[in-house]
Coordinates of C-alpha atoms and ligand atoms in Angstrom, one line a residue:
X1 CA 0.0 0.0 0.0
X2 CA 1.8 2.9 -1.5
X3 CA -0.7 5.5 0.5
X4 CA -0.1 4.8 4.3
X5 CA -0.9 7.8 6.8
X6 CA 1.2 7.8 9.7
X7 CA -1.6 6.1 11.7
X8 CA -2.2 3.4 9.6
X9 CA 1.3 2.6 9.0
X10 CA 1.4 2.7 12.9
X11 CA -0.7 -0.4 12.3
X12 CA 0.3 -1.5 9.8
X13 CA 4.0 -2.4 11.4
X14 CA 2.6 -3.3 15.0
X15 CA 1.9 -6.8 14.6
X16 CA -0.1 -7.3 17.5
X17 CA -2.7 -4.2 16.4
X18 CA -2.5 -5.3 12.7
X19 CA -4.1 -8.6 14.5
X20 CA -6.8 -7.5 16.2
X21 CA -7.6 -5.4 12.9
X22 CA -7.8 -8.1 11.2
X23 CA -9.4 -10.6 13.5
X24 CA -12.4 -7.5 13.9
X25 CA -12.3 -7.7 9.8
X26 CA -13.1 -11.5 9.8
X27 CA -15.4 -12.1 12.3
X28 CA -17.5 -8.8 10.8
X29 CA -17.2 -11.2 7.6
X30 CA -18.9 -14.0 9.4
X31 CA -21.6 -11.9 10.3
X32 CA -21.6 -11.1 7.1
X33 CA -22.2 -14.5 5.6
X34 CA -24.5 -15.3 8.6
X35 CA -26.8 -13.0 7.3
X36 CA -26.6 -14.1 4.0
X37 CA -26.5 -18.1 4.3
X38 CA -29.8 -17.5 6.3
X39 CA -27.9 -18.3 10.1
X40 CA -30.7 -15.7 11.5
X41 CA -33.3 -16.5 13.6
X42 CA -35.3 -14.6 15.3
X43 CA -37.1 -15.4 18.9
X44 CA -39.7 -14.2 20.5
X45 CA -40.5 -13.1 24.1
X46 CA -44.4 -12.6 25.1
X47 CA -45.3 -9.5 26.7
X48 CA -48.4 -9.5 28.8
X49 CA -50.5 -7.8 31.1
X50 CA -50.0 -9.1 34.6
X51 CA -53.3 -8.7 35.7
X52 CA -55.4 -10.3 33.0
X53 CA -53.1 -12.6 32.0
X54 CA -53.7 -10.9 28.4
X55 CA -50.8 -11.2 25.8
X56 CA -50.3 -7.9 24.7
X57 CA -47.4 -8.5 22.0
X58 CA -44.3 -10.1 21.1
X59 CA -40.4 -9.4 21.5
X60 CA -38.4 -10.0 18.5
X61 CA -34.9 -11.4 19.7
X62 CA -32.2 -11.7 17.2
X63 CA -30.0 -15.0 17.5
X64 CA -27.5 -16.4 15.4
X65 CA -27.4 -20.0 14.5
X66 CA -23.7 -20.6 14.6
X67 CA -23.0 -24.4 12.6
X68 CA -19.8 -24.7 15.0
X69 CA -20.6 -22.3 18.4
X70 CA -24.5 -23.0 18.6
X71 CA -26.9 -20.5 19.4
X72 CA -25.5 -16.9 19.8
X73 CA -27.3 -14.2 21.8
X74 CA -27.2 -10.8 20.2
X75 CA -24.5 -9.3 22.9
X76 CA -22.0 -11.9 21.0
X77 CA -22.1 -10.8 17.3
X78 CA -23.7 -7.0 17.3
X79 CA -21.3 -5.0 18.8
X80 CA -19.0 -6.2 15.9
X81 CA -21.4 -5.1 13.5
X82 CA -23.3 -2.0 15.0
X83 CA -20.8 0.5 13.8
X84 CA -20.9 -0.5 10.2
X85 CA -23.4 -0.2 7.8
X86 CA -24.0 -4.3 7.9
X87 CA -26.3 -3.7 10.7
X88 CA -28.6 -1.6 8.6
X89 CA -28.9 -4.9 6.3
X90 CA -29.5 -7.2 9.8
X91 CA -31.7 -4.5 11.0
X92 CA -33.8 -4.5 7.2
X93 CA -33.8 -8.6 7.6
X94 CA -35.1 -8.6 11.5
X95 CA -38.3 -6.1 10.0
X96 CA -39.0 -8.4 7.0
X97 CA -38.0 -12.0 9.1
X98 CA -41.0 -10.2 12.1
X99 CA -43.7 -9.0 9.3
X100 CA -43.5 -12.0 7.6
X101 CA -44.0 -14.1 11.0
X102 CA -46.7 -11.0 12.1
X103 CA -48.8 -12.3 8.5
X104 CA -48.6 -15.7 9.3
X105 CA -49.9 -14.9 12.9
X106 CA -52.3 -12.9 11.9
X107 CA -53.7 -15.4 9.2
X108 CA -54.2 -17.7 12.3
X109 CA -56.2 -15.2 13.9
X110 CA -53.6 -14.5 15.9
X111 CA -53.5 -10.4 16.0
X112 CA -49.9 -9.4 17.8
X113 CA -48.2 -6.7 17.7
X114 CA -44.5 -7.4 17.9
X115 CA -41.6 -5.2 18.7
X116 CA -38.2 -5.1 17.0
X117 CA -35.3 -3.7 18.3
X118 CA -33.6 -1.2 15.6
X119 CA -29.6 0.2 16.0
X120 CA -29.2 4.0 16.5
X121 CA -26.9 4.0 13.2
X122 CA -30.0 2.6 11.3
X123 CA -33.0 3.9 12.1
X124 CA -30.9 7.5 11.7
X125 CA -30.3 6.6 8.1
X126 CA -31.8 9.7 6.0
X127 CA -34.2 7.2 4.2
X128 CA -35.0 5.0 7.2
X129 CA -38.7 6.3 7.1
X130 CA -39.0 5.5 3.1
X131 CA -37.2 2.1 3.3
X132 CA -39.6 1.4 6.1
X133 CA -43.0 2.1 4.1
X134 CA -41.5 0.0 1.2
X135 CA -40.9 -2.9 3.8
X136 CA -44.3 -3.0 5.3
X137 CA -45.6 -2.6 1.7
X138 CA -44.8 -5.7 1.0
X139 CA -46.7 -7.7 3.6
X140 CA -50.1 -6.5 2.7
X141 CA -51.7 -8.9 5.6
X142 CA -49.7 -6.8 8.3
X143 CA -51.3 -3.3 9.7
X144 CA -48.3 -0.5 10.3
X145 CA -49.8 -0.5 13.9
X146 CA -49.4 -4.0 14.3
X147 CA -45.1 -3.1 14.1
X148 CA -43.5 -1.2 16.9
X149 CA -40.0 -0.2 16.8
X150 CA -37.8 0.2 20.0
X151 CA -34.5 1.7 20.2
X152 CA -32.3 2.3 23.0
X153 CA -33.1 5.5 25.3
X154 CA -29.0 5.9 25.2
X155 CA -29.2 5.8 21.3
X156 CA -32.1 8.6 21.1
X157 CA -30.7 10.9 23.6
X158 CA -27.3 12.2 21.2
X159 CA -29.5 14.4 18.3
X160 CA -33.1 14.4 19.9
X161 CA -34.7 16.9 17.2
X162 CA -33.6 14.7 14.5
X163 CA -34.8 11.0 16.3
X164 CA -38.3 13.4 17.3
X165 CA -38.8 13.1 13.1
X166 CA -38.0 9.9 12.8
X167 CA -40.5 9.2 15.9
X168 CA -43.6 11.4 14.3
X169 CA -42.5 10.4 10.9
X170 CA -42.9 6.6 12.0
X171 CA -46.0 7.8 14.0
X172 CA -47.5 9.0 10.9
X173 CA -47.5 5.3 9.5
X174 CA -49.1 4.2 12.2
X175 CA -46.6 2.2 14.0
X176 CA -45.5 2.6 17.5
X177 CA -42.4 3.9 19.2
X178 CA -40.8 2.1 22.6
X179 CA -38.2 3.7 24.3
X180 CA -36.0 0.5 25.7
X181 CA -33.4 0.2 28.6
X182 CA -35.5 3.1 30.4
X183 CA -33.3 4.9 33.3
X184 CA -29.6 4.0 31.9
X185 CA -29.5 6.8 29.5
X186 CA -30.3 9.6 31.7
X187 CA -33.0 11.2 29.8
X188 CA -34.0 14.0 31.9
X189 CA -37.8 15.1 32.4
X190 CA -37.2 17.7 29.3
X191 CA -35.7 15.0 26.9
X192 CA -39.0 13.1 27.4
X193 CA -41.4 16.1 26.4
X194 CA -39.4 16.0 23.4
X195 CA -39.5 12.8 22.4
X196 CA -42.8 11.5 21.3
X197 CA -42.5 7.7 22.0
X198 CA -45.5 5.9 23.3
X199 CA -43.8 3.5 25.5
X200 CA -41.5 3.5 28.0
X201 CA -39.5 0.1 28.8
X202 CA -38.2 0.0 32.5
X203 CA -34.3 -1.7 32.3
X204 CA -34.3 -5.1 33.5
X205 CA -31.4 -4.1 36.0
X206 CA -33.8 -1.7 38.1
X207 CA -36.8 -4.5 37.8
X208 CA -33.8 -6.9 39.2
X209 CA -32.7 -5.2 42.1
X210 CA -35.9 -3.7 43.2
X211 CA -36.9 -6.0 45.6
X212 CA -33.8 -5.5 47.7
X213 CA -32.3 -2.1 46.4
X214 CA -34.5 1.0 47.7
X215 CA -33.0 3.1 44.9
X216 CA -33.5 0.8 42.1
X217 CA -37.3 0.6 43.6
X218 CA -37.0 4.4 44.0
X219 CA -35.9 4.9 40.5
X220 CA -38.6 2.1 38.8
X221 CA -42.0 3.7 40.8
X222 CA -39.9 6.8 39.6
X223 CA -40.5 5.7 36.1
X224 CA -43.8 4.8 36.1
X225 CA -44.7 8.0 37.6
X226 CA -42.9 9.8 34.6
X227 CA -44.8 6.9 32.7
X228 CA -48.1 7.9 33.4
X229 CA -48.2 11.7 34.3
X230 CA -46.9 11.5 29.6
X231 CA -49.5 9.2 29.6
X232 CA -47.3 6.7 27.9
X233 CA -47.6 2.8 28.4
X234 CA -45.0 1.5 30.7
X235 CA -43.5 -2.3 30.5
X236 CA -41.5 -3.8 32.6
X237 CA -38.8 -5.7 31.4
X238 CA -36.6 -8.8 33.2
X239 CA -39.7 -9.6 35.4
X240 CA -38.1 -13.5 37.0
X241 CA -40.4 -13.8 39.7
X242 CA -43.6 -13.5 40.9
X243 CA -42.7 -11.1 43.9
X244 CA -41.7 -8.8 41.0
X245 CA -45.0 -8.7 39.3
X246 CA -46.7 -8.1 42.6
X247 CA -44.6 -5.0 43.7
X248 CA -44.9 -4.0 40.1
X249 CA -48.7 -4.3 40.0
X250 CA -49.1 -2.5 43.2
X251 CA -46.6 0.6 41.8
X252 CA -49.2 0.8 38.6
X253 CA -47.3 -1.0 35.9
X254 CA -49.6 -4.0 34.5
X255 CA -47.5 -5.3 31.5
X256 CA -44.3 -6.7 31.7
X257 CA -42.0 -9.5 29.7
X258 CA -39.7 -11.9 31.8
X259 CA -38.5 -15.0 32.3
X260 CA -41.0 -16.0 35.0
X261 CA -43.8 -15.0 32.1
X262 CA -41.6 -17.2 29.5
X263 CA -38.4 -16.8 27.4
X264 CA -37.9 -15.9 24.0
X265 CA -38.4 -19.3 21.7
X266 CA -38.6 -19.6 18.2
X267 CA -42.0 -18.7 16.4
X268 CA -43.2 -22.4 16.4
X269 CA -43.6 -22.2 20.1
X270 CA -45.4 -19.0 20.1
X271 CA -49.4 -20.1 19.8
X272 CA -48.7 -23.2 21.7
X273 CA -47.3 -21.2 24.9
X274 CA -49.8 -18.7 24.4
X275 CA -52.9 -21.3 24.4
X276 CA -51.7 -22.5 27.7
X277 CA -51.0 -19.4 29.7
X278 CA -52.1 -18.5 32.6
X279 CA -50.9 -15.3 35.0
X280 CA -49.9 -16.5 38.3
X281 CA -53.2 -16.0 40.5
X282 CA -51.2 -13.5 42.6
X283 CA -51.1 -11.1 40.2
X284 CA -55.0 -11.3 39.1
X285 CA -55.4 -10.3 42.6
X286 CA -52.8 -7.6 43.1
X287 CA -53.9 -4.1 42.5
X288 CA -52.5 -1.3 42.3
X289 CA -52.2 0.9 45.4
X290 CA -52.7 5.2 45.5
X291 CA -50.6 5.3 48.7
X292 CA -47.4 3.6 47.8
Ligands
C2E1 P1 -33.5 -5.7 24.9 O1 -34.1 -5.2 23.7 O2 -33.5 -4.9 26.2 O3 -34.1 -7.2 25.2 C1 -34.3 -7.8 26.4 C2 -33.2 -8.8 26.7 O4 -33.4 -9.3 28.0 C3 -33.2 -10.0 25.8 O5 -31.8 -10.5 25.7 C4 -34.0 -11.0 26.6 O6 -33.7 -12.3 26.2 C5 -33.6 -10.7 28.0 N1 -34.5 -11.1 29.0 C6 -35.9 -11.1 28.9 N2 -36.5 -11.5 30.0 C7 -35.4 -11.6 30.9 C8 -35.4 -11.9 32.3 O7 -36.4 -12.2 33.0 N3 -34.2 -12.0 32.9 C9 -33.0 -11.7 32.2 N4 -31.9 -11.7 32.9 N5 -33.0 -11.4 30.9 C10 -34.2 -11.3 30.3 P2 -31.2 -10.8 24.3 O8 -32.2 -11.5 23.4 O9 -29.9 -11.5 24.6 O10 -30.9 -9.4 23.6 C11 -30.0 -8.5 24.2 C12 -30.1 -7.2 23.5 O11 -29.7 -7.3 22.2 C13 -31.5 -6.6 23.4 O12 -31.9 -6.0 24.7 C14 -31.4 -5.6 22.3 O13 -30.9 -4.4 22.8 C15 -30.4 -6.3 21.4 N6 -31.1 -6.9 20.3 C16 -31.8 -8.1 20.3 N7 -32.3 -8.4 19.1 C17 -31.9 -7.3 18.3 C18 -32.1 -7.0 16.9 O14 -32.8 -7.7 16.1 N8 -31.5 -5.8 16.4 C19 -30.8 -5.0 17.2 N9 -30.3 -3.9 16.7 N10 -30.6 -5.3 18.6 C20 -31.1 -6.4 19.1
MG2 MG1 -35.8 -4.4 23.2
MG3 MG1 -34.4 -3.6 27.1
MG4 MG1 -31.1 -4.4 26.8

């Protein structure tokens, strides 16, 4: 390479760097071929209302169906990838892989609306809104409000006027707009008024720790306060126990997702699991109290 910059011939002559470039270059590939030799799945995670025992909607979960490592959770391949453009061609894949799931559902008589989980990089594309509409046009059986998109509060909170178009723009199709991980990306009271998602997801690390952390309890009622004064639905997400529903319940939020409700499994699961469940008879009796 005739053209080397100081950096990059920095690199290019430390051995040990030039490694880890190029180890970061092929493991992006394998993504890469993932994607393409149809190693995608996606799971899905019920959410449902405590209370009623109603399902409410559907996770999408991306996992990659390694032929040598098994089944990889998203933490162990998307980092590699969110940085680059390939995870606007993951994140195109996950809508498609969920609409087409959402119109076989939905031909079952099975109307639910399912989330996906979209990268800050990609939904901030300048045509994210356009390639959208030309998605959901081509699964006529699927309603734009059946889809909801989530991204990351962290991810929204770095050029809010710009994600606040994306939101209304999205809005204007009809589909809905989750704010995830809610309370790690210190979004302050004003951020909130200025970005019009419809619901809030409480992190799965306050949910955790609430039942023996009075902050993280602090900061979850917290939410749910901020949660309903927007009036904006409110999740909870991680709920693995039935103590957590309760204390949830009684604090005002009635929907949640968590392994004590099920985890994410792969679509043929779906209708089975949801013809037998039934919310733990605690919860149809907890309610929620004024005077927490
Ligand atoms: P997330 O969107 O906040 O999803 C919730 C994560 O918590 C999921 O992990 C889910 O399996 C896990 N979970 C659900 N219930 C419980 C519980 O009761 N206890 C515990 N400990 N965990 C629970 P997963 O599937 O490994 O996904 C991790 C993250 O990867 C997601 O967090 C999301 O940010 C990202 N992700 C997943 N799928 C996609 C995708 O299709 N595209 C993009 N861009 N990101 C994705
Ligand atoms: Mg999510
Ligand atoms: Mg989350
Ligand atoms: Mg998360």
């Amino acid at each position: 390479q005739a053209k080397l910059t100081g950096r990059n011939q920095y690199h290019f002559f430390d051995s040990h760097l030039d490694e880890e470039v190029r180890t970061h270059h092929n493991q992006r590939t394998e993504v890469r071929h993932a994607l393409v030799n149809g190693e995608l799945r996606l799971h899905y995670q019920p959410k449902v209302n405590m209370r009623t025992g109603a399902v409410v909607g559907m996770e999408a979960l991306l996992r990659w169906q390694h032929g040598q490592r098994g089944l990889l959770s998203p933490a162990q391949f998307l980092p590699l990838v969110e940085q680059t453009d390939l995870i606007i061609d993951i994140g195109e894949w996950v809508l498609r892989q969920a609409l087409w799931q959402m119109q076989r559902w939905s031909a079952a008589g099975r109307q639910w609306v399912v989330s996906v989980n979209i990268a800050a990089r990609h939904f901030q594309q300048p045509d994210f809104v356009l390639r959208l509409k030309t998605i959901l046009g081509e699964f006529p059986g699927v309603r734009a409000s059946m889809l909801e998109i989530e991204i990351l509060e962290s991810s929204a909170l770095h050029d809010v006027e710009h994600v606040r178009r994306i939101i209304r723009a999205c809005q204007a199709l009809g589909i809905t707009f989750a704010l995830d991980d809610f309370g790690t990306g210190y979004s302050s009271m004003s951020y909130l008024k200025r970005l019009p998602a419809d619901i809030i997801k409480i992190d799965q690390s306050f949910v955790h720790n609430m039942l023996n952390d009075r902050d993280d309890l602090h900061l979850v009622r917290a939410v749910i306060g901020l949660a309903r004064s927007f009036r904006l639905t409110v999740i909870a997400e991680g709920v693995e126990s039935i103590a957590h529903g309760e204390r949830l319940i009684e604090l005002g939020c009635d929907l949640a997702q968590g392994y004590v409700i099920a985890r994410p499994m792969p679509a043929d699961l779906v209708q089975g699991w949801a013809d037998n469940f039934v919310a733990p008879k605690q919860w149809r009796a907890a309610s929620y109290a004024e005077d927490q």
